[in-house]
Amino acid sequence: MFTTEQVKGFILHPEPIVSNTALQYFADSFLYENDTTLMPLVLERMKQSGDAGTVHLPHTYKFPLTEEVIRELLALYQSPTIDKNTKFHLQIILRHCSPEQSIPFMELVEQDPSWQKLLVQKSNLANLDDQELLDVFKVFIEQSTGKSWGEFDTAYGDEIVNELSRRRCMDTEAVLQRLRDNDPHDPSYEVPYLIQLAGLMKLEAAILVLCGFFGSQDDLLLENAKEALVRIGTAGVVTTLTEQYSIAEGESYRLYASGVFGKIKLPDSEEAVLRLLPGERDLTNATILAEGLCELGSNNGLPIVQAMLEGDYDRGLLNLTESIYAYCVISDTLHPSLQDWKKQLDQEEARLAKRKAEADRMFRTKAPIGTYNRLNGTEKTYISPEKVGRNDPCPCGSGKKHKKCCGA
């Protein structure tokens, strides 16, 4: 299995697939917490690459920052040579700074009302006493009642929960009881936030009730429960999921549970996947489990993943060639197919680069309606969707689902 120190060095690997896999290793498992050595490596990788766009910055949004790193990020953000897309990601990273960390660049913050509002919210929450904070959470939930997810300030809810987790001022048993008592047919918005809180507080007592949310039909509850279980990240999570995996009745249970194992970097996870994968008949679930073996750095899993790669797997979900190739490079496995895999990946990268260049050229020249579709073999008028769903194909053209690509 991989170790964090082993993977950390590959953030500087010259191949984007390998470097970004290393970043994802830390991001998906929340192994970046309290590790201030990661972001300097990201900045170094950006300098080495010559193209900041090859570094998948969404993986780094919540990496801890030091004063020196913040200065470097600001210099990059203000550089005229940095493209708008990279600036967008750099600003999101800077938005995660605390009010104290943000003091050196307040002039920049004041140019963006939403950023300024976020910092004010953080400051106000930090200045509340424990009971006031609990009252603010209660009022926030009450005011969200009857509204759709996009009709209230969900990010403010996240900040309240972050502050609650830091203070640990909400009684653990109260959190568990409210989660147990939720109405599955009409859940309050309190439920997804409490699931989030249980994960941030790493409440092992919540493992069973969190696993129960994998039977939900609500994507928000499913995603939050998955994230919470990964944050808790103990052998108890793996054991509970494994025990329930084979007997679970709902399709969503195995779909979401399969994605947890590879993100909990324990030998128990590897053992569980090696035991569950041979009996999994659902192609999507099997694909997720196979990717989990690569995420963990499982030597014993290599033959299984290769067999799936040469046979059948859910190609619309992810590219197992990327997973197995990155695994072999990081683990220093001299597999006989390594060069063939690299050739395939290079060809795919060239195809995507060509497609991106065509799209960029189209928008620069303000092409007339229909040009996009002629490039893609159809004469129908293209209408940009208002929102890409997490299970929809990624608009970048990679062939992956949005949640496994740009929406990760």
GROMACS .gro file of C-alpha atoms in nm:
model
  408
    1MET     CA    1   0.000   0.000   0.000
    2PHE     CA    2   0.101   0.358  -0.056
    3THR     CA    3   0.221   0.579   0.229
    4THR     CA    4   0.157   0.953   0.246
    5GLU     CA    5   0.528   1.037   0.225
    6GLN     CA    6   0.569   0.808  -0.076
    7VAL     CA    7   0.283   0.974  -0.263
    8LYS     CA    8   0.373   1.329  -0.158
    9GLY     CA    9   0.689   1.332  -0.368
   10PHE     CA   10   0.490   1.254  -0.683
   11ILE     CA   11   0.313   1.590  -0.665
   12LEU     CA   12   0.626   1.711  -0.847
   13HIS     CA   13   0.613   1.438  -1.112
   14PRO     CA   14   0.632   1.590  -1.463
   15GLU     CA   15   0.337   1.388  -1.598
   16PRO     CA   16   0.005   1.558  -1.511
   17ILE     CA   17  -0.178   1.226  -1.470
   18VAL     CA   18   0.067   1.114  -1.202
   19SER     CA   19   0.099   1.453  -1.033
   20ASN     CA   20  -0.278   1.503  -1.017
   21THR     CA   21  -0.329   1.149  -0.889
   22ALA     CA   22  -0.094   1.236  -0.602
   23LEU     CA   23  -0.295   1.551  -0.528
   24GLN     CA   24  -0.619   1.355  -0.538
   25TYR     CA   25  -0.474   1.101  -0.294
   26PHE     CA   26  -0.458   1.373  -0.028
   27ALA     CA   27  -0.772   1.562  -0.129
   28ASP     CA   28  -1.017   1.272  -0.145
   29SER     CA   29  -0.906   1.126   0.188
   30PHE     CA   30  -0.870   1.458   0.373
   31LEU     CA   31  -0.507   1.371   0.441
   32TYR     CA   32  -0.413   1.734   0.382
   33GLU     CA   33  -0.542   1.841   0.725
   34ASN     CA   34  -0.267   2.012   0.928
   35ASP     CA   35  -0.008   1.939   0.657
   36THR     CA   36   0.149   2.269   0.548
   37THR     CA   37   0.410   2.094   0.330
   38LEU     CA   38   0.165   2.018   0.049
   39MET     CA   39   0.089   2.361  -0.097
   40PRO     CA   40   0.456   2.456  -0.147
   41LEU     CA   41   0.488   2.141  -0.360
   42VAL     CA   42   0.182   2.245  -0.561
   43LEU     CA   43   0.333   2.589  -0.626
   44GLU     CA   44   0.662   2.430  -0.729
   45ARG     CA   45   0.477   2.197  -0.965
   46MET     CA   46   0.299   2.494  -1.123
   47LYS     CA   47   0.633   2.666  -1.183
   48GLN     CA   48   0.789   2.353  -1.331
   49SER     CA   49   0.501   2.274  -1.564
   50GLY     CA   50   0.500   2.604  -1.749
   51ASP     CA   51   0.124   2.558  -1.783
   52ALA     CA   52  -0.069   2.607  -1.460
   53GLY     CA   53  -0.374   2.456  -1.628
   54THR     CA   54  -0.219   2.109  -1.611
   55VAL     CA   55  -0.235   2.118  -1.229
   56HIS     CA   56  -0.583   2.019  -1.109
   57LEU     CA   57  -0.617   2.298  -0.853
   58PRO     CA   58  -0.965   2.194  -0.726
   59HIS     CA   59  -0.786   1.916  -0.537
   60THR     CA   60  -0.593   2.183  -0.345
   61TYR     CA   61  -0.876   2.417  -0.243
   62LYS     CA   62  -0.855   2.329   0.126
   63PHE     CA   63  -0.484   2.256   0.163
   64PRO     CA   64  -0.346   2.445   0.469
   65LEU     CA   65  -0.158   2.766   0.391
   66THR     CA   66   0.133   2.941   0.560
   67GLU     CA   67   0.202   3.316   0.537
   68GLU     CA   68   0.478   3.253   0.284
   69VAL     CA   69   0.252   3.038   0.067
   70ILE     CA   70  -0.023   3.301   0.080
   71ARG     CA   71   0.224   3.562  -0.047
   72GLU     CA   72   0.318   3.335  -0.337
   73LEU     CA   73  -0.046   3.266  -0.420
   74LEU     CA   74  -0.118   3.640  -0.422
   75ALA     CA   75   0.176   3.706  -0.653
   76LEU     CA   76   0.048   3.440  -0.891
   77TYR     CA   77  -0.308   3.570  -0.873
   78GLN     CA   78  -0.195   3.922  -0.959
   79SER     CA   79   0.045   3.813  -1.233
   80PRO     CA   80  -0.058   3.921  -1.587
   81THR     CA   81   0.077   3.592  -1.723
   82ILE     CA   82  -0.176   3.377  -1.535
   83ASP     CA   83  -0.489   3.285  -1.729
   84LYS     CA   84  -0.840   3.365  -1.603
   85ASN     CA   85  -0.927   3.003  -1.530
   86THR     CA   86  -0.624   2.960  -1.304
   87LYS     CA   87  -0.700   3.293  -1.131
   88PHE     CA   88  -1.050   3.162  -1.060
   89HIS     CA   89  -0.908   2.857  -0.882
   90LEU     CA   90  -0.646   3.062  -0.695
   91GLN     CA   91  -0.918   3.289  -0.560
   92ILE     CA   92  -1.113   2.991  -0.428
   93ILE     CA   93  -0.799   2.874  -0.246
   94LEU     CA   94  -0.752   3.221  -0.095
   95ARG     CA   95  -1.118   3.236   0.007
   96HIS     CA   96  -1.049   2.949   0.247
   97CYS     CA   97  -0.811   3.171   0.446
   98SER     CA   98  -0.917   3.277   0.793
   99PRO     CA   99  -0.991   3.646   0.859
  100GLU     CA  100  -0.649   3.680   1.022
  101GLN     CA  101  -0.472   3.524   0.723
  102SER     CA  102  -0.665   3.753   0.488
  103ILE     CA  103  -0.542   4.081   0.640
  104PRO     CA  104  -0.248   4.123   0.393
  105PHE     CA  105  -0.482   4.116   0.092
  106MET     CA  106  -0.792   4.294   0.222
  107GLU     CA  107  -0.776   4.543  -0.068
  108LEU     CA  108  -0.828   4.250  -0.302
  109VAL     CA  109  -1.110   4.110  -0.089
  110GLU     CA  110  -1.291   4.444  -0.086
  111GLN     CA  111  -1.314   4.436  -0.466
  112ASP     CA  112  -1.542   4.132  -0.444
  113PRO     CA  113  -1.862   4.176  -0.235
  114SER     CA  114  -1.923   3.802  -0.202
  115TRP     CA  115  -1.568   3.743  -0.076
  116GLN     CA  116  -1.601   4.033   0.166
  117LYS     CA  117  -1.933   3.894   0.291
  118LEU     CA  118  -1.773   3.553   0.350
  119LEU     CA  119  -1.496   3.701   0.564
  120VAL     CA  120  -1.745   3.905   0.767
  121GLN     CA  121  -1.947   3.590   0.831
  122LYS     CA  122  -1.636   3.402   0.946
  123SER     CA  123  -1.538   3.686   1.180
  124ASN     CA  124  -1.886   3.718   1.328
  125LEU     CA  125  -1.912   3.344   1.392
  126ALA     CA  126  -1.571   3.337   1.559
  127ASN     CA  127  -1.678   3.615   1.798
  128LEU     CA  128  -1.992   3.437   1.922
  129ASP     CA  129  -1.996   3.243   2.245
  130ASP     CA  130  -2.097   2.876   2.228
  131GLN     CA  131  -2.466   2.926   2.303
  132GLU     CA  132  -2.493   3.212   2.055
  133LEU     CA  133  -2.337   2.990   1.790
  134LEU     CA  134  -2.588   2.712   1.861
  135ASP     CA  135  -2.870   2.968   1.837
  136VAL     CA  136  -2.739   3.096   1.503
  137PHE     CA  137  -2.741   2.741   1.366
  138LYS     CA  138  -3.097   2.689   1.487
  139VAL     CA  139  -3.218   3.013   1.325
  140PHE     CA  140  -3.031   2.932   1.003
  141ILE     CA  141  -3.209   2.596   0.975
  142GLU     CA  142  -3.547   2.750   1.054
  143GLN     CA  143  -3.502   3.016   0.787
  144SER     CA  144  -3.405   2.757   0.525
  145THR     CA  145  -3.727   2.560   0.576
  146GLY     CA  146  -3.942   2.547   0.265
  147LYS     CA  147  -3.666   2.675   0.037
  148SER     CA  148  -3.482   2.486  -0.234
  149TRP     CA  149  -3.108   2.424  -0.191
  150GLY     CA  150  -3.010   2.720  -0.407
  151GLU     CA  151  -3.245   2.967  -0.241
  152PHE     CA  152  -3.045   3.020   0.077
  153ASP     CA  153  -2.681   3.076   0.166
  154THR     CA  154  -2.557   2.715   0.184
  155ALA     CA  155  -2.195   2.830   0.216
  156TYR     CA  156  -2.287   3.017   0.534
  157GLY     CA  157  -2.428   2.692   0.667
  158ASP     CA  158  -2.093   2.529   0.594
  159GLU     CA  159  -1.912   2.799   0.790
  160ILE     CA  160  -2.146   2.756   1.088
  161VAL     CA  161  -2.081   2.382   1.087
  162ASN     CA  162  -1.705   2.437   1.056
  163GLU     CA  163  -1.716   2.663   1.363
  164LEU     CA  164  -1.932   2.411   1.553
  165SER     CA  165  -1.682   2.137   1.477
  166ARG     CA  166  -1.390   2.349   1.594
  167ARG     CA  167  -1.567   2.435   1.921
  168ARG     CA  168  -1.722   2.087   1.966
  169CYS     CA  169  -1.995   2.271   2.155
  170MET     CA  170  -2.286   2.065   2.026
  171ASP     CA  171  -2.348   1.759   2.241
  172THR     CA  172  -2.247   1.440   2.061
  173GLU     CA  173  -2.553   1.249   2.172
  174ALA     CA  174  -2.775   1.533   2.053
  175VAL     CA  175  -2.617   1.510   1.706
  176LEU     CA  176  -2.670   1.134   1.694
  177GLN     CA  177  -3.028   1.155   1.818
  178ARG     CA  178  -3.126   1.418   1.563
  179LEU     CA  179  -2.978   1.206   1.285
  180ARG     CA  180  -3.164   0.898   1.407
  181ASP     CA  181  -3.493   1.088   1.437
  182ASN     CA  182  -3.488   1.240   1.089
  183ASP     CA  183  -3.785   1.176   0.863
  184PRO     CA  184  -3.643   1.001   0.552
  185HIS     CA  185  -3.942   1.112   0.346
  186ASP     CA  186  -3.917   1.479   0.449
  187PRO     CA  187  -3.570   1.553   0.589
  188SER     CA  188  -3.491   1.897   0.728
  189TYR     CA  189  -3.184   2.081   0.600
  190GLU     CA  190  -3.051   2.023   0.948
  191VAL     CA  191  -2.981   1.662   0.849
  192PRO     CA  192  -2.715   1.717   0.578
  193TYR     CA  193  -2.542   1.973   0.797
  194LEU     CA  194  -2.541   1.740   1.098
  195ILE     CA  195  -2.404   1.461   0.879
  196GLN     CA  196  -2.129   1.702   0.780
  197LEU     CA  197  -2.069   1.788   1.147
  198ALA     CA  198  -2.046   1.421   1.245
  199GLY     CA  199  -1.771   1.375   0.988
  200LEU     CA  200  -1.579   1.687   1.089
  201MET     CA  201  -1.595   1.579   1.453
  202LYS     CA  202  -1.494   1.223   1.351
  203LEU     CA  203  -1.776   1.072   1.555
  204GLU     CA  204  -1.721   0.696   1.549
  205ALA     CA  205  -2.049   0.654   1.735
  206ALA     CA  206  -2.221   0.789   1.422
  207ILE     CA  207  -2.083   0.526   1.182
  208LEU     CA  208  -2.391   0.302   1.180
  209VAL     CA  209  -2.642   0.585   1.138
  210LEU     CA  210  -2.429   0.742   0.864
  211CYS     CA  211  -2.416   0.412   0.677
  212GLY     CA  212  -2.794   0.408   0.698
  213PHE     CA  213  -2.810   0.718   0.477
  214PHE     CA  214  -2.671   0.512   0.189
  215GLY     CA  215  -3.026   0.385   0.150
  216SER     CA  216  -3.150   0.738   0.082
  217GLN     CA  217  -3.277   0.867  -0.253
  218ASP     CA  218  -3.142   1.215  -0.176
  219ASP     CA  219  -2.809   1.287  -0.350
  220LEU     CA  220  -2.715   1.550  -0.090
  221LEU     CA  221  -2.755   1.306   0.199
  222LEU     CA  222  -2.571   1.034   0.006
  223GLU     CA  223  -2.274   1.258  -0.079
  224ASN     CA  224  -2.251   1.407   0.270
  225ALA     CA  225  -2.269   1.065   0.437
  226LYS     CA  226  -1.995   0.933   0.210
  227GLU     CA  227  -1.772   1.230   0.289
  228ALA     CA  228  -1.841   1.200   0.663
  229LEU     CA  229  -1.747   0.831   0.669
  230VAL     CA  230  -1.424   0.901   0.483
  231ARG     CA  231  -1.341   1.180   0.730
  232ILE     CA  232  -1.397   0.944   1.024
  233GLY     CA  233  -1.173   0.703   0.835
  234THR     CA  234  -1.136   0.424   1.091
  235ALA     CA  235  -1.134   0.046   1.067
  236GLY     CA  236  -1.481   0.062   1.221
  237VAL     CA  237  -1.613   0.236   0.909
  238VAL     CA  238  -1.464  -0.033   0.685
  239THR     CA  239  -1.599  -0.316   0.901
  240THR     CA  240  -1.953  -0.175   0.914
  241LEU     CA  241  -1.967  -0.108   0.540
  242THR     CA  242  -1.829  -0.452   0.459
  243GLU     CA  243  -2.081  -0.628   0.682
  244GLN     CA  244  -2.372  -0.446   0.518
  245TYR     CA  245  -2.242  -0.441   0.160
  246SER     CA  246  -2.357  -0.786   0.048
  247ILE     CA  247  -2.698  -0.771   0.215
  248ALA     CA  248  -2.787  -0.414   0.119
  249GLU     CA  249  -3.115  -0.397  -0.072
  250GLY     CA  250  -3.102  -0.053  -0.232
  251GLU     CA  251  -2.881   0.011  -0.536
  252SER     CA  252  -2.746   0.333  -0.387
  253TYR     CA  253  -2.592   0.156  -0.086
  254ARG     CA  254  -2.328  -0.038  -0.279
  255LEU     CA  255  -2.278   0.246  -0.526
  256TYR     CA  256  -2.175   0.488  -0.250
  257ALA     CA  257  -2.015   0.237  -0.015
  258SER     CA  258  -1.786   0.114  -0.294
  259GLY     CA  259  -1.640   0.464  -0.319
  260VAL     CA  260  -1.547   0.485   0.048
  261PHE     CA  261  -1.300   0.196   0.074
  262GLY     CA  262  -1.032   0.340  -0.155
  263LYS     CA  263  -1.032   0.668   0.034
  264ILE     CA  264  -0.969   0.518   0.377
  265LYS     CA  265  -0.600   0.437   0.358
  266LEU     CA  266  -0.591   0.133   0.583
  267PRO     CA  267  -0.498  -0.234   0.527
  268ASP     CA  268  -0.855  -0.315   0.631
  269SER     CA  269  -0.979  -0.128   0.323
  270GLU     CA  270  -0.755  -0.325   0.090
  271GLU     CA  271  -0.866  -0.654   0.245
  272ALA     CA  272  -1.232  -0.552   0.214
  273VAL     CA  273  -1.207  -0.458  -0.155
  274LEU     CA  274  -1.013  -0.773  -0.244
  275ARG     CA  275  -1.290  -0.973  -0.079
  276LEU     CA  276  -1.585  -0.780  -0.225
  277LEU     CA  277  -1.474  -0.712  -0.582
  278PRO     CA  278  -1.479  -1.071  -0.716
  279GLY     CA  279  -1.844  -1.107  -0.614
  280GLU     CA  280  -1.964  -0.769  -0.744
  281ARG     CA  281  -2.180  -0.813  -1.055
  282ASP     CA  282  -2.269  -0.448  -1.107
  283LEU     CA  283  -2.021  -0.303  -1.356
  284THR     CA  284  -2.023   0.048  -1.210
  285ASN     CA  285  -1.971  -0.069  -0.852
  286ALA     CA  286  -1.695  -0.308  -0.965
  287THR     CA  287  -1.525  -0.022  -1.150
  288ILE     CA  288  -1.529   0.197  -0.840
  289LEU     CA  289  -1.387  -0.086  -0.627
  290ALA     CA  290  -1.112  -0.147  -0.885
  291GLU     CA  291  -1.019   0.219  -0.881
  292GLY     CA  292  -1.011   0.196  -0.501
  293LEU     CA  293  -0.739  -0.069  -0.523
  294CYS     CA  294  -0.530   0.172  -0.731
  295GLU     CA  295  -0.601   0.457  -0.488
  296LEU     CA  296  -0.479   0.244  -0.199
  297GLY     CA  297  -0.169   0.128  -0.385
  298SER     CA  298  -0.262  -0.240  -0.360
  299ASN     CA  299   0.001  -0.475  -0.502
  300ASN     CA  300  -0.238  -0.768  -0.467
  301GLY     CA  301  -0.505  -0.580  -0.656
  302LEU     CA  302  -0.298  -0.515  -0.970
  303PRO     CA  303  -0.391  -0.841  -1.152
  304ILE     CA  304  -0.761  -0.783  -1.079
  305VAL     CA  305  -0.754  -0.427  -1.211
  306GLN     CA  306  -0.562  -0.533  -1.521
  307ALA     CA  307  -0.816  -0.809  -1.591
  308MET     CA  308  -1.098  -0.553  -1.575
  309LEU     CA  309  -0.906  -0.312  -1.796
  310GLU     CA  310  -0.861  -0.581  -2.060
  311GLY     CA  311  -1.219  -0.701  -2.019
  312ASP     CA  312  -1.505  -0.471  -1.935
  313TYR     CA  313  -1.569  -0.186  -1.695
  314ASP     CA  314  -1.774   0.134  -1.677
  315ARG     CA  315  -1.580   0.351  -1.921
  316GLY     CA  316  -1.836   0.627  -1.891
  317LEU     CA  317  -1.750   0.667  -1.523
  318LEU     CA  318  -1.372   0.679  -1.530
  319ASN     CA  319  -1.061   0.574  -1.721
  320LEU     CA  320  -0.900   0.275  -1.548
  321THR     CA  321  -0.595   0.313  -1.771
  322GLU     CA  322  -0.519   0.639  -1.588
  323SER     CA  323  -0.565   0.470  -1.251
  324ILE     CA  324  -0.347   0.167  -1.319
  325TYR     CA  325  -0.078   0.373  -1.495
  326ALA     CA  326  -0.049   0.620  -1.207
  327TYR     CA  327  -0.042   0.330  -0.960
  328CYS     CA  328   0.248   0.165  -1.145
  329VAL     CA  329   0.450   0.487  -1.163
  330ILE     CA  330   0.402   0.575  -0.796
  331SER     CA  331   0.468   0.217  -0.680
  332ASP     CA  332   0.767   0.183  -0.918
  333THR     CA  333   0.609  -0.123  -1.079
  334LEU     CA  334   0.777  -0.199  -1.413
  335HIS     CA  335   0.471  -0.350  -1.575
  336PRO     CA  336   0.518  -0.478  -1.934
  337SER     CA  337   0.212  -0.280  -2.050
  338LEU     CA  338   0.329   0.048  -1.896
  339GLN     CA  339   0.449   0.203  -2.222
  340ASP     CA  340   0.135   0.095  -2.407
  341TRP     CA  341  -0.079   0.259  -2.138
  342LYS     CA  342   0.128   0.575  -2.158
  343LYS     CA  343   0.084   0.584  -2.536
  344GLN     CA  344  -0.295   0.551  -2.500
  345LEU     CA  345  -0.305   0.828  -2.241
  346ASP     CA  346  -0.085   1.057  -2.451
  347GLN     CA  347  -0.316   1.006  -2.749
  348GLU     CA  348  -0.621   1.085  -2.537
  349GLU     CA  349  -0.451   1.396  -2.398
  350ALA     CA  350  -0.372   1.512  -2.752
  351ARG     CA  351  -0.733   1.454  -2.858
  352LEU     CA  352  -0.866   1.661  -2.567
  353ALA     CA  353  -0.609   1.936  -2.628
  354LYS     CA  354  -0.718   1.957  -2.992
  355ARG     CA  355  -1.083   1.974  -2.893
  356LYS     CA  356  -1.010   2.246  -2.638
  357ALA     CA  357  -0.813   2.447  -2.894
  358GLU     CA  358  -1.105   2.426  -3.139
  359ALA     CA  359  -1.347   2.545  -2.872
  360ASP     CA  360  -1.114   2.829  -2.766
  361ARG     CA  361  -1.074   2.939  -3.127
  362MET     CA  362  -1.449   2.932  -3.176
  363PHE     CA  363  -1.514   3.161  -2.878
  364ARG     CA  364  -1.227   3.398  -2.965
  365THR     CA  365  -1.370   3.454  -3.313
  366LYS     CA  366  -1.728   3.478  -3.183
  367ALA     CA  367  -1.843   3.197  -3.409
  368PRO     CA  368  -2.208   3.200  -3.522
  369ILE     CA  369  -2.469   2.973  -3.369
  370GLY     CA  370  -2.419   2.616  -3.479
  371THR     CA  371  -2.038   2.621  -3.512
  372TYR     CA  372  -1.996   2.420  -3.192
  373ASN     CA  373  -2.221   2.154  -3.333
  374ARG     CA  374  -2.050   2.138  -3.671
  375LEU     CA  375  -1.726   2.070  -3.486
  376ASN     CA  376  -1.902   1.786  -3.311
  377GLY     CA  377  -2.085   1.640  -3.609
  378THR     CA  378  -2.434   1.785  -3.563
  379GLU     CA  379  -2.615   2.083  -3.709
  380LYS     CA  380  -2.849   2.134  -3.413
  381THR     CA  381  -2.825   2.466  -3.233
  382TYR     CA  382  -2.619   2.430  -2.916
  383ILE     CA  383  -2.785   2.554  -2.598
  384SER     CA  384  -2.557   2.580  -2.300
  385PRO     CA  385  -2.707   2.395  -2.002
  386GLU     CA  386  -2.765   2.602  -1.691
  387LYS     CA  387  -2.604   2.341  -1.472
  388VAL     CA  388  -2.412   2.018  -1.526
  389GLY     CA  389  -2.531   1.737  -1.301
  390ARG     CA  390  -2.271   1.535  -1.113
  391ASN     CA  391  -2.374   1.222  -1.301
  392ASP     CA  392  -2.383   1.394  -1.642
  393PRO     CA  393  -2.093   1.365  -1.891
  394CYS     CA  394  -1.825   1.623  -1.814
  395PRO     CA  395  -1.846   1.918  -2.057
  396CYS     CA  396  -1.467   1.915  -2.097
  397GLY     CA  397  -1.506   1.618  -2.331
  398SER     CA  398  -1.303   1.367  -2.128
  399GLY     CA  399  -1.577   1.105  -2.149
  400LYS     CA  400  -1.594   1.079  -1.770
  401LYS     CA  401  -1.887   1.172  -1.552
  402HIS     CA  402  -1.871   1.533  -1.426
  403LYS     CA  403  -1.828   1.421  -1.062
  404LYS     CA  404  -1.517   1.219  -1.153
  405CYS     CA  405  -1.361   1.498  -1.360
  406CYS     CA  406  -1.401   1.878  -1.340
  407GLY     CA  407  -1.676   1.842  -1.079
  408ALA     CA  408  -1.455   1.641  -0.843
   0.00000   0.00000   0.00000
